[in-house]
Coordinates of C-alpha atoms and ligand atoms in Angstrom, one line a residue:
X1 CA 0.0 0.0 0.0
X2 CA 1.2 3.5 -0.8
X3 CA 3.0 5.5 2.2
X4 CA 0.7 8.9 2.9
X5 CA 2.4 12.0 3.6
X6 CA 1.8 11.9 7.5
X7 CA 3.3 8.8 6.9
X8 CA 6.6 9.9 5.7
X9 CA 6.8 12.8 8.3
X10 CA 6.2 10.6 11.4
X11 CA 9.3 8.6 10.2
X12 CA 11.2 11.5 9.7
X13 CA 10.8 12.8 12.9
X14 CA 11.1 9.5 14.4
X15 CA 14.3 8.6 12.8
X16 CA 15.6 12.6 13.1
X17 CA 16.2 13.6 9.5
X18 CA 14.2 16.9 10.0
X19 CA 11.6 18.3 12.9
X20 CA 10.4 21.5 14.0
X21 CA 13.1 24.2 14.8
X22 CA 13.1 25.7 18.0
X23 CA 10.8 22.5 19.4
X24 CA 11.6 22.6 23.1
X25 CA 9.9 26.1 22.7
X26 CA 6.7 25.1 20.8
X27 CA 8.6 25.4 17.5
X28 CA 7.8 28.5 14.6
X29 CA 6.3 28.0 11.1
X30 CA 8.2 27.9 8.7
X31 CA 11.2 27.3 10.0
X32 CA 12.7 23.4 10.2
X33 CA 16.0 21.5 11.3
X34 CA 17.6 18.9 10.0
X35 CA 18.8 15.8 12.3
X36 CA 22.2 14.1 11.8
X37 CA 20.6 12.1 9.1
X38 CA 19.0 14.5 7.2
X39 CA 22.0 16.9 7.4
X40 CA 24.1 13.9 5.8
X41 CA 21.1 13.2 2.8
X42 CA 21.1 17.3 2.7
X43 CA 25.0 17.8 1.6
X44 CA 25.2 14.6 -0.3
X45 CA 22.6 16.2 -2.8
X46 CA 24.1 19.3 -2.4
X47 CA 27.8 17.9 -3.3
X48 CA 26.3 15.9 -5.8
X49 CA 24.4 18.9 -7.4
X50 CA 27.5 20.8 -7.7
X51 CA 29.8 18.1 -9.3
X52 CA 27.2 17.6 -11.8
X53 CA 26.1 21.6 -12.9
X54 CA 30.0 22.6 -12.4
X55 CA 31.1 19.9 -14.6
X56 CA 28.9 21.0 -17.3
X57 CA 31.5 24.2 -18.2
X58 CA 35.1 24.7 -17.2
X59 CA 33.5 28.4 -16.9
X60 CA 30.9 27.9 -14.3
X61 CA 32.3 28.5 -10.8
X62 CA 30.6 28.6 -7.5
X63 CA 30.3 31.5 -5.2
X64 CA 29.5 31.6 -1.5
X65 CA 27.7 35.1 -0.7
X66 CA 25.9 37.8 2.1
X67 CA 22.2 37.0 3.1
X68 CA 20.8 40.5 3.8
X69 CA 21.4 42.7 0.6
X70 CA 20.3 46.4 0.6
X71 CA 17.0 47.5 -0.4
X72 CA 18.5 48.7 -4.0
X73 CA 19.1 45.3 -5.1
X74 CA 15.2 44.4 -4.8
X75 CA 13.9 47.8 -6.1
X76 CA 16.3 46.9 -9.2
X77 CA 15.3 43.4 -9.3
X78 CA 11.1 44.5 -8.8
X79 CA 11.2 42.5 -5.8
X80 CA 10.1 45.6 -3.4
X81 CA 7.4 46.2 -5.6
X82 CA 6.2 42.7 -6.8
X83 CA 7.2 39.9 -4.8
X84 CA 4.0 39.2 -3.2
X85 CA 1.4 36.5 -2.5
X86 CA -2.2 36.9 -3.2
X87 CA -4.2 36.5 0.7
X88 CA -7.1 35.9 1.8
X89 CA -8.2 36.5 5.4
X90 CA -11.4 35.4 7.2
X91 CA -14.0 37.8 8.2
X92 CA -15.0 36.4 11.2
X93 CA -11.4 34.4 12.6
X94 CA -8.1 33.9 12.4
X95 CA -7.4 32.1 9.3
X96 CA -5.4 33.2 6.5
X97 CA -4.0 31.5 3.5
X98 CA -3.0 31.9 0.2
X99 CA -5.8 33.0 -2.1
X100 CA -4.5 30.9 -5.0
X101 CA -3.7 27.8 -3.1
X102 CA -7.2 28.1 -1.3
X103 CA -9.0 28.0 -4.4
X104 CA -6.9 25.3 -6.2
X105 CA -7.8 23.0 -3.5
X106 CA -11.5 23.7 -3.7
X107 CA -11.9 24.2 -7.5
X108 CA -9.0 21.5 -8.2
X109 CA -7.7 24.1 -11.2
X110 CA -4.2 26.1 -10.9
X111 CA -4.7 29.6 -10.8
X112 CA -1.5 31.2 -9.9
X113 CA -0.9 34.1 -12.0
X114 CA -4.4 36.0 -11.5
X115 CA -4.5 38.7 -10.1
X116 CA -6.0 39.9 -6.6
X117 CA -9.5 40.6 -8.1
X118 CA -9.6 38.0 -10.2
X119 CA -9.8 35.8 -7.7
X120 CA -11.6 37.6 -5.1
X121 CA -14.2 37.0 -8.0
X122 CA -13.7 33.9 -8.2
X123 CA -14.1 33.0 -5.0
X124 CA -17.5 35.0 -5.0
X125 CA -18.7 33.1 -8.1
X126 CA -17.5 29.5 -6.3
X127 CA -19.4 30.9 -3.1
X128 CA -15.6 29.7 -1.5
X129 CA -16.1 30.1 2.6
X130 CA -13.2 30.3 5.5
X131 CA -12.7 26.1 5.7
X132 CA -12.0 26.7 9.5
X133 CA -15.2 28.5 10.5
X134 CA -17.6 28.6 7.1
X135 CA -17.6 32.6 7.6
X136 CA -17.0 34.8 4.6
X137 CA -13.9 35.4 2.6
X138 CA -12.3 39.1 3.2
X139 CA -11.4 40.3 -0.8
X140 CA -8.1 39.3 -1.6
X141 CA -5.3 41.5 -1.3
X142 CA -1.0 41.1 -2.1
X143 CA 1.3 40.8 0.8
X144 CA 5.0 41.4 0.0
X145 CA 7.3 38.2 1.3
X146 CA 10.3 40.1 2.2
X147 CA 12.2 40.2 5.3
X148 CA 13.0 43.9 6.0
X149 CA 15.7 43.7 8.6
X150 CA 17.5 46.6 11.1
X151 CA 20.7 47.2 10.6
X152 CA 22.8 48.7 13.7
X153 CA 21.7 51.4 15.7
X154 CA 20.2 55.0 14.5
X155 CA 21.1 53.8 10.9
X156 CA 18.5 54.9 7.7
X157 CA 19.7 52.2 5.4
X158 CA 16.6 49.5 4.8
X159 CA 17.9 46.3 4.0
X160 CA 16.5 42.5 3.3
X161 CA 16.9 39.3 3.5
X162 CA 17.5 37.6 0.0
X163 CA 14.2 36.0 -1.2
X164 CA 15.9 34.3 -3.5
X165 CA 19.7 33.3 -4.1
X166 CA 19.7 34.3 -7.7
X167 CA 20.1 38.3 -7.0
X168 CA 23.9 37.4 -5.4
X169 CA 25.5 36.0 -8.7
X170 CA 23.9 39.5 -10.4
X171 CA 25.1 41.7 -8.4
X172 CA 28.4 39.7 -8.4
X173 CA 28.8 39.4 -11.8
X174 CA 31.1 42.6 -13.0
X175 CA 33.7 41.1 -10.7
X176 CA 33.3 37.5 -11.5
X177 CA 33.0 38.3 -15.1
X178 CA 36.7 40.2 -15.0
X179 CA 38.3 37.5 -12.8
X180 CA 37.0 34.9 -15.3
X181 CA 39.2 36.8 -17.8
X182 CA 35.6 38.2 -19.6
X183 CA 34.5 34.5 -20.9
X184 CA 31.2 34.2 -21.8
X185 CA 29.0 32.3 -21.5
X186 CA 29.7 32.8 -17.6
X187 CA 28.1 30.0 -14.9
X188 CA 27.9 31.7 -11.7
X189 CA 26.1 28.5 -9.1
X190 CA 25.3 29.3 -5.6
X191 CA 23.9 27.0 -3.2
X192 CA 22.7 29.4 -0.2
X193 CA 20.0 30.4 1.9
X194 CA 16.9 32.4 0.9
X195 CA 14.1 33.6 3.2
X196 CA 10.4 34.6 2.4
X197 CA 7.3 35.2 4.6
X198 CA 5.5 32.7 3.5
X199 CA 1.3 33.1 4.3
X200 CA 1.2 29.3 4.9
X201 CA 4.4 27.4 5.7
X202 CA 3.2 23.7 5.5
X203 CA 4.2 20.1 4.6
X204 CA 7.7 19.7 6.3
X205 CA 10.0 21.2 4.0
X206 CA 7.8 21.7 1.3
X207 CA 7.3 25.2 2.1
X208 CA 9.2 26.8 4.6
X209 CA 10.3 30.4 5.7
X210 CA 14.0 29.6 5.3
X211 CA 14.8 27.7 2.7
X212 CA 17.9 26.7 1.0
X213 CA 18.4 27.3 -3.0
X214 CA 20.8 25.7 -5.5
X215 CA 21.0 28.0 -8.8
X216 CA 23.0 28.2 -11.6
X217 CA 23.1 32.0 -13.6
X218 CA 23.9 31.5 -16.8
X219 CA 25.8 34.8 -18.2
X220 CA 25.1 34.5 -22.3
X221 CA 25.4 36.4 -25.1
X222 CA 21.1 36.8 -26.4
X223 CA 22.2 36.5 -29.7
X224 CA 23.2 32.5 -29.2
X225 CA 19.8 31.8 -27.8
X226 CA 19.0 30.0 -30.5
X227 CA 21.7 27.6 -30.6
X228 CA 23.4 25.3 -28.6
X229 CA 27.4 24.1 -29.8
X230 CA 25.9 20.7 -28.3
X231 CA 22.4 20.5 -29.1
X232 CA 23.0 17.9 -32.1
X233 CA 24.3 15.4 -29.4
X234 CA 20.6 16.0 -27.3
X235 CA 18.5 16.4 -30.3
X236 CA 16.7 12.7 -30.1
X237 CA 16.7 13.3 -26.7
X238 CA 13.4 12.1 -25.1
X239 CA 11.6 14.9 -22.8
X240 CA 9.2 14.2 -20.4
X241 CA 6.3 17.5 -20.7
X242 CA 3.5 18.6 -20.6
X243 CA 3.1 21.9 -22.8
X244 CA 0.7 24.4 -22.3
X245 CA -1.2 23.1 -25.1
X246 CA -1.1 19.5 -24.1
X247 CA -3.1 20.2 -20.9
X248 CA -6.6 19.0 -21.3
X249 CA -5.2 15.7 -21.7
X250 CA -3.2 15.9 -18.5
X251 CA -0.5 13.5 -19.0
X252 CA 3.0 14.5 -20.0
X253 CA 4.1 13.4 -23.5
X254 CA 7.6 12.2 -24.4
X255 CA 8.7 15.0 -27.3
X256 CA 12.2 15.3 -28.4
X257 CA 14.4 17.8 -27.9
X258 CA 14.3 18.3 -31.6
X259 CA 10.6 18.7 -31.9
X260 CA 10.7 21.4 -28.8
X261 CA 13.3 23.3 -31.1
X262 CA 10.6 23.0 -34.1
X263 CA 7.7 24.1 -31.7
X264 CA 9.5 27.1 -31.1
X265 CA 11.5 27.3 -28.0
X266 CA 15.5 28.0 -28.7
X267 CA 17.8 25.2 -28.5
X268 CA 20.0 26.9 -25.6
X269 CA 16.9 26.5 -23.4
X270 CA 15.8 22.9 -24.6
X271 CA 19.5 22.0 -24.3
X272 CA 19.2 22.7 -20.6
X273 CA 15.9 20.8 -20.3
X274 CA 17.8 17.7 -21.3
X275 CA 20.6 18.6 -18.9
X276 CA 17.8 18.9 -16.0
X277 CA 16.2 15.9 -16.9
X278 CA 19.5 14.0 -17.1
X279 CA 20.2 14.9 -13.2
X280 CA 17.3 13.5 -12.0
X281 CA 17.0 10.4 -13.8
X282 CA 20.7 9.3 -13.6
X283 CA 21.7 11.2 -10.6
X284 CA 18.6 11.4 -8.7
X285 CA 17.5 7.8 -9.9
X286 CA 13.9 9.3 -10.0
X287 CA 11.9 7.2 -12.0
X288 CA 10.0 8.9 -15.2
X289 CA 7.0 8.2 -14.7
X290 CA 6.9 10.1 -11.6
X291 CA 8.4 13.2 -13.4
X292 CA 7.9 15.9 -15.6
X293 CA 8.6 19.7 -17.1
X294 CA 5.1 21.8 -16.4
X295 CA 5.3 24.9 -19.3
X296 CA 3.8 27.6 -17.3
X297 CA 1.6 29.4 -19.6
X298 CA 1.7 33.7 -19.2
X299 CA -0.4 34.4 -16.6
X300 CA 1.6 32.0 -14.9
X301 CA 5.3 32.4 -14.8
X302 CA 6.7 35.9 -13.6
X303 CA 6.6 38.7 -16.4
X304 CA 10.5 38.8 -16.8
X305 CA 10.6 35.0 -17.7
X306 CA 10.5 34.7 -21.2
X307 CA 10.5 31.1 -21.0
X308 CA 9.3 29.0 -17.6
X309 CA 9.2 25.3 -17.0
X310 CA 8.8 23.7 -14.0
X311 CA 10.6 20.6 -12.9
X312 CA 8.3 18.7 -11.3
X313 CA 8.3 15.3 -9.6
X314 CA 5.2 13.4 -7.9
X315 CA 4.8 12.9 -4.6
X316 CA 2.5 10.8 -2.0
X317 CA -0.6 13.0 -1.3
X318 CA 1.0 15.9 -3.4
X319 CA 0.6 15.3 -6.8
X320 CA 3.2 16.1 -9.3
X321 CA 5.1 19.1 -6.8
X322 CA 7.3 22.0 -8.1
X323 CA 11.1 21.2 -6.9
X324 CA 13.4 23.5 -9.5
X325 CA 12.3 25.4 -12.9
X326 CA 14.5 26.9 -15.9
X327 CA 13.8 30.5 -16.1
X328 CA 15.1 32.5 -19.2
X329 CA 15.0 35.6 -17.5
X330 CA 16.1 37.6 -20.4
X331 CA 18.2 40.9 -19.2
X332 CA 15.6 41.8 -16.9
X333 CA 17.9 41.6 -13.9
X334 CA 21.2 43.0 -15.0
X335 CA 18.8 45.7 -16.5
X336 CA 17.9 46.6 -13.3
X337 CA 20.8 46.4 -11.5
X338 CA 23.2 48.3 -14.8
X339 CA 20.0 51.3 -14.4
X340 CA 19.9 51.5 -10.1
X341 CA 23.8 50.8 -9.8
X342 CA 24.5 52.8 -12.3
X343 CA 27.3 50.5 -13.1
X344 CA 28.1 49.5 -16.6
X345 CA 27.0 45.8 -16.8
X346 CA 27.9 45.3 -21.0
X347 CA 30.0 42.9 -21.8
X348 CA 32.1 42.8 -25.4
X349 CA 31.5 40.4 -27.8
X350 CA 35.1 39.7 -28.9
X351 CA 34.0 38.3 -32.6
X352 CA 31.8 41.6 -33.5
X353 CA 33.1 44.2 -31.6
X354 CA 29.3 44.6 -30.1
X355 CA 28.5 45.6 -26.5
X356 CA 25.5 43.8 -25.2
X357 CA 23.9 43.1 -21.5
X358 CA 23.8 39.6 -20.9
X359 CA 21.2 37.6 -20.8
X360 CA 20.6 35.0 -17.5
X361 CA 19.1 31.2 -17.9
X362 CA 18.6 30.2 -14.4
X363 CA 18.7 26.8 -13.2
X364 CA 16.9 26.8 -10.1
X365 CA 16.1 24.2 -7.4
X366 CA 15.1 24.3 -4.1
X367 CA 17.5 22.2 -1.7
X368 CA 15.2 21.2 1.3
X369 CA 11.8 20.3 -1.6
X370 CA 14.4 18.0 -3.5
X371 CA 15.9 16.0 -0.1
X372 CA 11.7 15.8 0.7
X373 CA 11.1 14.0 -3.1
X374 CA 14.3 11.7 -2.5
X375 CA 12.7 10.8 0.8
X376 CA 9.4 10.6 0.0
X377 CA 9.9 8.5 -3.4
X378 CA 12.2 5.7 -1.2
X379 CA 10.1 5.3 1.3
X380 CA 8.9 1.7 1.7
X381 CA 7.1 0.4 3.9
X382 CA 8.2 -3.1 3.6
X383 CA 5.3 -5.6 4.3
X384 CA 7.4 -8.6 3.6
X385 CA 10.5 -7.5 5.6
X386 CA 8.2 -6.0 8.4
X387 CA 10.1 -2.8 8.5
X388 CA 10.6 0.3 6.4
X389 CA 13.3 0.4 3.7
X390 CA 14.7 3.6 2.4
X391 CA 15.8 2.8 -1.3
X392 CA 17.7 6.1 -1.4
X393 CA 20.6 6.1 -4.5
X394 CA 24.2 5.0 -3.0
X395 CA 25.5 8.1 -4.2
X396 CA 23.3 10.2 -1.8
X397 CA 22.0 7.9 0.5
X398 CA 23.5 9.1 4.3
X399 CA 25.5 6.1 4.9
X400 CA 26.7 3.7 1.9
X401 CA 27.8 1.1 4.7
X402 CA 27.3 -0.2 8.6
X403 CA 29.9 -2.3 9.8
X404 CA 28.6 -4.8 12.6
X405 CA 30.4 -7.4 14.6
X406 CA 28.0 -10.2 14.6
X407 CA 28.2 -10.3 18.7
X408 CA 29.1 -7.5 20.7
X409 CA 30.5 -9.8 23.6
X410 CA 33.5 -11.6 21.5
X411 CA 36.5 -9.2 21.9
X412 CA 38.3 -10.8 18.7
X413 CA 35.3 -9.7 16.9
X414 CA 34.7 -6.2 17.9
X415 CA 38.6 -5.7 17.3
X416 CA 38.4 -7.2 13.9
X417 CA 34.9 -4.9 13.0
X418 CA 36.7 -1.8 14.4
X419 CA 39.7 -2.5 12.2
X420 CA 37.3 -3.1 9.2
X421 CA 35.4 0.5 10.3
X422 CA 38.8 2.1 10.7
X423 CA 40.1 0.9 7.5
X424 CA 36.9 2.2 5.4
X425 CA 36.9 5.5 7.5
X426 CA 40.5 5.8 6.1
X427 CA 39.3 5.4 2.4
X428 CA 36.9 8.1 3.3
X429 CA 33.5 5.9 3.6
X430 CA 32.3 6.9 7.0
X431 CA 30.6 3.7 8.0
X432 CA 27.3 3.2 10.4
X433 CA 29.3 1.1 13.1
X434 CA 26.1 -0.9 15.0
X435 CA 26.7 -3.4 17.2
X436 CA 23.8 -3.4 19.5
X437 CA 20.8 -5.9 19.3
X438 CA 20.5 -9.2 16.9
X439 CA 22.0 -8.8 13.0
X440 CA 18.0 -8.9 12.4
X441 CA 17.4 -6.2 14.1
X442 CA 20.5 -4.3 12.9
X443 CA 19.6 -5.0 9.2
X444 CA 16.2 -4.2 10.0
X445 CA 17.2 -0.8 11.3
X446 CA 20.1 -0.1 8.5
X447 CA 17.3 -0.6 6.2
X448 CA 15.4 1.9 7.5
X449 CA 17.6 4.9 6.9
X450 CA 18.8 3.7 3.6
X451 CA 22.4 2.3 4.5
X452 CA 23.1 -0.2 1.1
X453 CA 25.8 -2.1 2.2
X454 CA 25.8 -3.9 5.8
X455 CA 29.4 -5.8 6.3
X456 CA 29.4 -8.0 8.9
X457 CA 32.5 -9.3 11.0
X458 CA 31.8 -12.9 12.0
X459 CA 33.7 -15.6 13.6
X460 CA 35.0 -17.0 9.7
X461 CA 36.2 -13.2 9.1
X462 CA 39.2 -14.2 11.8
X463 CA 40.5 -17.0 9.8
X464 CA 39.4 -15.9 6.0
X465 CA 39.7 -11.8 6.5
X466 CA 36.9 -11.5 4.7
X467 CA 33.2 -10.0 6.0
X468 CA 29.4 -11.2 4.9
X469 CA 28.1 -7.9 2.6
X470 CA 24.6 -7.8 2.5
X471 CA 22.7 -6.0 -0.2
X472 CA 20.0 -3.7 1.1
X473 CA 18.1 -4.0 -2.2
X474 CA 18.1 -7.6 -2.7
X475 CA 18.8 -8.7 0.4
X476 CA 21.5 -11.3 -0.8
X477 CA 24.5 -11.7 1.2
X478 CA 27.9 -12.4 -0.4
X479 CA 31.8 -12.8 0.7
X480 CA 34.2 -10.0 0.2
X481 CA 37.7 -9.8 1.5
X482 CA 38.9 -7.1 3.8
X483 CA 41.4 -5.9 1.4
X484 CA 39.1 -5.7 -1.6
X485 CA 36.3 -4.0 0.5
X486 CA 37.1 -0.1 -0.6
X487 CA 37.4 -1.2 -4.4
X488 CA 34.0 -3.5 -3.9
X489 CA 31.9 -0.5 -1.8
X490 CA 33.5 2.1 -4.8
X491 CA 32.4 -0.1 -8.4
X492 CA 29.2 -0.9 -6.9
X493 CA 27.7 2.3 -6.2
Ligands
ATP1 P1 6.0 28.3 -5.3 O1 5.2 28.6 -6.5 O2 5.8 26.9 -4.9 O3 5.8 29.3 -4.2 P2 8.1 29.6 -6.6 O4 7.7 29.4 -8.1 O5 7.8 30.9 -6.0 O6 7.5 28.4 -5.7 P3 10.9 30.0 -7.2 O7 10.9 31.4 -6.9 O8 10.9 29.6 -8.6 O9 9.7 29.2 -6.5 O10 12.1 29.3 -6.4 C1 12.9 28.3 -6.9 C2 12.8 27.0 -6.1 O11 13.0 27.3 -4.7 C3 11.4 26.3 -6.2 O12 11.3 25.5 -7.3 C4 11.4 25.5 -4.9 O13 12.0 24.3 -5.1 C5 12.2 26.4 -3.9 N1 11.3 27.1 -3.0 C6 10.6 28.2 -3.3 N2 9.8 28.6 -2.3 C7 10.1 27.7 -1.3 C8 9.6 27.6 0.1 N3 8.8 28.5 0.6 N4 10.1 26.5 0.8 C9 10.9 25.6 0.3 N5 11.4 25.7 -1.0 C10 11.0 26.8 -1.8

């Protein structure tokens, strides 16, 4: 039977991957903490997002930047004047949401993108009440999810927290574009914190207050849009999406890169959908069917995005759930900032003497949504084995291996398992060391938060230096020596 939701955040709390910050005090909306656990699953997908967008350019580098920016950066970027949600509040209590998620759920459409009106109309026409107390709906108005913060005493100066990561590598990229000796295109990727106010905080880390981002700004020159160097090596590429037009029928359809290119999107952008889509099915191991790009039609995607998918993925109780998107943003931002900064932002093309503003593709993902998909798509509750089993990818589950003497009372055996644990801690592996409880049990528990490879130390390991490896997947247990133990735990990943 398929896990629920509650499901999957009862074990996560249980097993300490991620619970409410601040708990001992009631805990605050919004805001979440990851355990040991989690923190491990966290970084692995981080590290793992940066070796694969990094390798895709010797020109994209990673920078590490300030949180609270000053309140220029958003009124260049529009963010002081449009970053808002739609609300709606109750007339009679205290419940509040947002408008567009409020009617979704009861009118089972999307409606993002319309604006405050709009929907206050809507919700008239749908005679939509307050779901906590049946009163009427106040008309819906647009609260800005920005985090002014104080700076030092007496001062003047107004400054927030980023909303998003993305404005950093703008603002950044003068310098960066100089110390990368003026190569274009320029990959500026940022994994980092950003902060919004969000009306309704809810599902875990679905939607928090404090969130962490993984972006990649793409610095190009507009007048390449339209062609990729590499696009002829993607162009029978299979993409799972579902266009605008292909709605009504509500299923995403496999279309080639090529035939994207022919329906009119540029093949810089579709080349980047096929890079997407490669990182989640061979690097996420997310299986297709439960994936897809959602085009966002106009009233949808933010004005500046010229182009707007989605990366979706489907999740228990969810649906198919937003986790990243590819945003051509156009010059919008380095318009804004070249105009408020008053900085010269152009950039010369080498081969025509031109000066242009660069264009940005963003790559954006959102870190703590993506480590709640790889959760929530390896969560098995295992009827057969009588215990949950986390089929999370070697590369990213927390531990790859637990070493376990097979009794904890044998001295010869915990010194040989200790050796075994020091040995792989040496070749940088970090083993689970258990040795409390049956091997059962242990397995039982390993399972549970995804460890792939139990090695256990028995009494035969003293005579034939080798340990029993037991395959979380299959369950089948095999012989491996000692000494070929790194090289095994390595090729089998
Ligand atoms: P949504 O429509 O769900 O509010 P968004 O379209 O505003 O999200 P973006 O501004 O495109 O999101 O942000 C990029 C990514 O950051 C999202 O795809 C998502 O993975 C993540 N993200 C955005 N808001 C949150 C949040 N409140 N909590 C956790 N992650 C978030």
């Amino acid at each position: 039977m398929a896990h629920t939701a509650q499901d999957l955040a009862t074990f996560c709390k249980k097993k300490g991957f991620m619970y409410p910050s601040s708990e001992i005090y009631g805990g605050l909306a919004g805001f979440y903490d990851y355990g040991h656990l989690g923190t491990l699953l966290k970084r692995k997908f981080e590290q793992s997002w940066r070796d694969y967008f990094l390798g895709l350019d010797r020109n994209y580098v990673e920078i590490d930047t300030a949180q609270i920016m000053p309140e220029a950066v958003f009124k260049a970027s529009g963010h002081l004047e449009n970053f808002s949600d739609p609300t709606v509040h109750c007339s009679r209590c205290d419940f509040s949401d947002r408008a567009d998620h409020l009617i979704q759920r009861a009118i089972k459409q999307r409606v993002e993108g319309l604006s405050p009106p709009e929907m206050t109309s809507l919700i008239e026409q749908r005679k939509l009440k307050c779901p906590k107390c049946a009163a009427a709906l106040r008309p819906v108005t647009a609260f800005n999810m920005m985090f002014p913060v104080s700076l030092g005493v007496g001062t003047t100066q107004r400054a927030f927290l980023r909303p998003e990561t993305a404005q950093s590598p703008y603002v950044n990229f003068k310098l960066q574009h100089e110390l990368q000796r003026k190569k274009m295109p320029l990959g500026l990727a940022l994994i980092g914190k950003a902060f919004r106010n969000e009306i309704s905080p809810r599902n875990l880390t679905l939607r928090l207050r404090e969130f962490t981002q993984a972006e990649l700004q793409i610095f190009f020159n507009p007048r390449l849009i339209s062609k990729h160097p590499s696009f002829a090596s993607v162009k029978n590429y299979k993409l799972r999406v579902l266009l605008e037009e292909d709605r009504q029928k509500g299923l995403p359809a496999e279309r080639t890169a090529a035939d994207l290119v022919k329906r009119g999107l540029p093949e810089f952008y579709v080349y980047h959908l096929v890079v997407i889509q490669k990182f989640y099915f061979e690097v996420l191991k997310i299986a297709p069917s439960a994936f897809r790009f959602y085009q966002l039609d106009d009233k949808e995607k933010a004005f500046y995005n010229k182009y707007h998918f989605d990366v979706e993925v489907e999740l228990a109780d969810h649906g198919f759930t937003e986790l990243g998107g590819l945003h051509y943003r156009t010059d919008h931002d380095l318009g804004g900032h070249h105009k408020i900064s008053k900085q010269n932002l152009e950039v010369l093309d080498e081969e025509s003497g031109e000066k242009y503003l660069p264009h940005v593709l963003e790559l954006s993902f959102g870190v703590d949504r993506n480590v709640y998909a790889l959760l929530d798509v390896a969560f098995d509750d295992h009827k057969q084995r009588g215990n949950i089993v986390l089929h999370l990818p070697p590369s990213l589950t927390p531990y790859l291996c637990a070493v376990f003497p097979l009794v904890k009372n044998k001295e010869e055996l915990v010194a040989k398992a200790e050796e075994v644990d020091a040995l792989l801690q040496k070749h940088q592996f970090r083993p689970l060391y258990d040795e409390v409880a049956s091997i059962g049990r242990r397995y039982a528990r390993a399972d549970e938060i995804g460890v792939k490879y139990c090695l256990t130390v028995d009494f035969e390991s003293l005579s034939d230096g080798a340990v029993t490896v037991r395959d979380r997947e299959t369950t089948e247990q095999k012989r491996v020596p000692i000494a070929h133990l790194s090289e095994y735990l390595r090729t089998s990943q």
